[in-house]
Amino acid sequence: MITRAGWGTLAASVLLDAVAAPLGYQQAGALSAGGIAAVGAGLLWTLRRPRLEVRREVTPVKVARGDAAIAMLRVTNRGRWRRNGLEAHDTCRDTAIVVDVPPLARNSTGTVSYRLPTRRRGETPVGPLRLDRADPFGLARRTTSYGQADLLLVRPRTVPLEPLNSGRQRHLDGSASRSPSGTITFNGVRDYVIGDDLRHIHWRSTARTGTLMVKELEDVSLPYTTTILDTRAGAYGGDDEFELAVDAAASVAWSATRRRFPVRLLTGAGELLSAKGGAEEAETVLDRLALVERATDADAPADVVRRAGSGGALVLVTGARTALTGVASVRRRFDQVVCVWVGSSSADDGPLVVPGVTVIEIGDLAELAAAWPH
């Protein structure tokens, strides 16, 4: 393929010959012929496809927003001749990445790494990768595609937060519909499963049914957190505010699940996750929130709260001041209510005060960690 420089050289050569030939300028004719010959030589230089083995690795495949993600490119020359002038072209979302590949002798391998942009959350396609080989004068170029696009998952940033004080101690009979399995309160009996503690066998029920039965125990005092993320398109002043809101919601839910406390995560589109807690579910929280986007038809936080049940702690993350007053009417349904407001207040707005609700105004994650209730 002829490059722009090559087409320019051809056009200049033809024009020079057309002007100089009628006037008898032989030197100009020689220059014109030389330009055309240079373009032809460039095409011959790049005509044959180079025998290359190309491998690209993206590490890590999951990364927090703003953290480093590296693409490692390894190119091996399997041809008989030394290869110079190789240029790798990669894409990551809307960003074009161009890197020079070092000269490769026969059967040698060159390695080059480059950083991928991770400012935006979501599934980020990387590639497909192209290798360009140009002639020494840049008049002709051959482009070859290698492999398929890889996926880089950019997840929210998080800060560790202490679980909010909440529980189910007010249930006198010890039953709680969403309590995870625990070791404190008797809630019934069930069939024995291999691996159950033999000390929990309920012998009276076993004798009556003829089948091994074990006591089902529940810990009714574990902190239970319901996190609601406002995903309405007009609730935030811009993309940066929404990204911070997602980071805040992720910090709340991730911190609770990694401490093995149950969490329910809701958005304006419905339930995103219901977790009993654990390291794997903490990773799932980040994976799910990596794909959350704003929507014009998302429900208002007040409507989401009405469907959220009751009990435990409620955390609302929003960028709309009007959304905070909506949770005041349901605060009695929860042990503790925290509203995280993302944005910047003006002097005319005044402080955010909602009776019975802890309001935290943040401009970054550090402010969330500093103001979080302990």
PDB file of N, CA and C in Angstrom, residues 2 18 33 35 48 67 75 85 122-123 149 171 180 184 187 212 222 235 240 244 257 271 335 350-351 359 367:
ATOM      1  N   ILE A   2       0.566   2.187  -0.878  1.00  0.00           N
ATOM      2  CA  ILE A   2       1.337   3.427  -0.952  1.00  0.00           C
ATOM      3  C   ILE A   2       0.876   4.364   0.157  1.00  0.00           C
ATOM      4  N   ALA A  18       5.768  16.546 -16.326  1.00  0.00           N
ATOM      5  CA  ALA A  18       4.850  17.211 -17.263  1.00  0.00           C
ATOM      6  C   ALA A  18       5.272  18.641 -17.550  1.00  0.00           C
ATOM      7  N   ALA A  33      11.830  10.568 -12.796  1.00  0.00           N
ATOM      8  CA  ALA A  33      11.975   9.118 -12.914  1.00  0.00           C
ATOM      9  C   ALA A  33      12.475   8.501 -11.615  1.00  0.00           C
ATOM     10  N   GLY A  35      11.885   9.614  -8.595  1.00  0.00           N
ATOM     11  CA  GLY A  35      10.792   9.575  -7.621  1.00  0.00           C
ATOM     12  C   GLY A  35       9.857   8.424  -7.871  1.00  0.00           C
ATOM     13  N   ARG A  48       6.315  -8.691   0.001  1.00  0.00           N
ATOM     14  CA  ARG A  48       6.266 -10.017   0.603  1.00  0.00           C
ATOM     15  C   ARG A  48       5.893  -9.914   2.093  1.00  0.00           C
ATOM     16  N   ASP A  67      -5.709   2.177  37.699  1.00  0.00           N
ATOM     17  CA  ASP A  67      -4.499   1.397  37.958  1.00  0.00           C
ATOM     18  C   ASP A  67      -3.861   0.953  36.641  1.00  0.00           C
ATOM     19  N   VAL A  75       7.324 -10.518  19.467  1.00  0.00           N
ATOM     20  CA  VAL A  75       7.364 -10.741  18.022  1.00  0.00           C
ATOM     21  C   VAL A  75       8.614 -11.554  17.693  1.00  0.00           C
ATOM     22  N   GLY A  85      12.013  -1.760  10.652  1.00  0.00           N
ATOM     23  CA  GLY A  85      10.907  -0.868  10.328  1.00  0.00           C
ATOM     24  C   GLY A  85       9.537  -1.389  10.687  1.00  0.00           C
ATOM     25  N   GLY A 122     -15.578  -0.623  32.668  1.00  0.00           N
ATOM     26  CA  GLY A 122     -16.294  -1.432  31.695  1.00  0.00           C
ATOM     27  C   GLY A 122     -15.413  -2.474  31.034  1.00  0.00           C
ATOM     28  N   GLU A 123     -16.043  -3.259  30.171  1.00  0.00           N
ATOM     29  CA  GLU A 123     -15.309  -4.227  29.369  1.00  0.00           C
ATOM     30  C   GLU A 123     -14.620  -3.472  28.239  1.00  0.00           C
ATOM     31  N   ALA A 149      -9.264  -9.542  19.279  1.00  0.00           N
ATOM     32  CA  ALA A 149      -9.271  -8.578  20.380  1.00  0.00           C
ATOM     33  C   ALA A 149      -9.361  -9.297  21.723  1.00  0.00           C
ATOM     34  N   HIS A 171     -35.537  -9.359  66.776  1.00  0.00           N
ATOM     35  CA  HIS A 171     -36.435 -10.481  66.551  1.00  0.00           C
ATOM     36  C   HIS A 171     -36.392 -11.403  67.772  1.00  0.00           C
ATOM     37  N   PRO A 180     -27.985 -15.200  57.109  1.00  0.00           N
ATOM     38  CA  PRO A 180     -27.173 -16.300  56.592  1.00  0.00           C
ATOM     39  C   PRO A 180     -26.961 -17.364  57.650  1.00  0.00           C
ATOM     40  N   ILE A 184     -25.637 -19.310  66.077  1.00  0.00           N
ATOM     41  CA  ILE A 184     -26.119 -18.688  67.303  1.00  0.00           C
ATOM     42  C   ILE A 184     -27.535 -19.122  67.659  1.00  0.00           C
ATOM     43  N   ASN A 187     -33.183 -22.276  64.285  1.00  0.00           N
ATOM     44  CA  ASN A 187     -34.238 -21.797  63.384  1.00  0.00           C
ATOM     45  C   ASN A 187     -35.023 -22.932  62.750  1.00  0.00           C
ATOM     46  N   LEU A 212     -31.295 -38.950  59.246  1.00  0.00           N
ATOM     47  CA  LEU A 212     -30.464 -38.009  59.989  1.00  0.00           C
ATOM     48  C   LEU A 212     -30.921 -36.575  59.728  1.00  0.00           C
ATOM     49  N   LEU A 222     -25.605 -10.557  62.488  1.00  0.00           N
ATOM     50  CA  LEU A 222     -24.649 -10.124  61.484  1.00  0.00           C
ATOM     51  C   LEU A 222     -25.125  -8.833  60.822  1.00  0.00           C
ATOM     52  N   ALA A 235     -28.930  12.483  37.389  1.00  0.00           N
ATOM     53  CA  ALA A 235     -28.627  12.609  38.818  1.00  0.00           C
ATOM     54  C   ALA A 235     -27.218  13.120  39.083  1.00  0.00           C
ATOM     55  N   ASP A 240     -17.468  12.059  35.582  1.00  0.00           N
ATOM     56  CA  ASP A 240     -16.568  11.897  36.719  1.00  0.00           C
ATOM     57  C   ASP A 240     -17.341  11.708  38.019  1.00  0.00           C
ATOM     58  N   LEU A 244     -17.315   8.326  40.433  1.00  0.00           N
ATOM     59  CA  LEU A 244     -17.047   8.376  41.869  1.00  0.00           C
ATOM     60  C   LEU A 244     -18.180   7.725  42.649  1.00  0.00           C
ATOM     61  N   THR A 257     -18.840  -7.569  51.986  1.00  0.00           N
ATOM     62  CA  THR A 257     -18.789  -8.962  51.545  1.00  0.00           C
ATOM     63  C   THR A 257     -17.437  -9.598  51.845  1.00  0.00           C
ATOM     64  N   GLU A 271     -32.295  -5.274  41.071  1.00  0.00           N
ATOM     65  CA  GLU A 271     -31.276  -5.884  41.926  1.00  0.00           C
ATOM     66  C   GLU A 271     -30.080  -6.302  41.096  1.00  0.00           C
ATOM     67  N   ASP A 335     -32.010  -0.144  60.632  1.00  0.00           N
ATOM     68  CA  ASP A 335     -31.275   0.157  61.860  1.00  0.00           C
ATOM     69  C   ASP A 335     -30.434   1.414  61.713  1.00  0.00           C
ATOM     70  N   GLY A 350     -26.380  25.355  51.008  1.00  0.00           N
ATOM     71  CA  GLY A 350     -26.443  25.066  52.429  1.00  0.00           C
ATOM     72  C   GLY A 350     -26.071  23.625  52.720  1.00  0.00           C
ATOM     73  N   PRO A 351     -25.865  23.276  53.988  1.00  0.00           N
ATOM     74  CA  PRO A 351     -25.480  21.911  54.348  1.00  0.00           C
ATOM     75  C   PRO A 351     -26.619  20.929  54.115  1.00  0.00           C
ATOM     76  N   VAL A 359     -25.514  11.866  56.581  1.00  0.00           N
ATOM     77  CA  VAL A 359     -25.227  12.354  55.235  1.00  0.00           C
ATOM     78  C   VAL A 359     -23.727  12.611  55.113  1.00  0.00           C
ATOM     79  N   GLU A 367     -12.268  11.164  51.028  1.00  0.00           N
ATOM     80  CA  GLU A 367     -13.248  11.820  51.889  1.00  0.00           C
ATOM     81  C   GLU A 367     -14.282  10.814  52.393  1.00  0.00           C
TER      82      GLU A 367
END
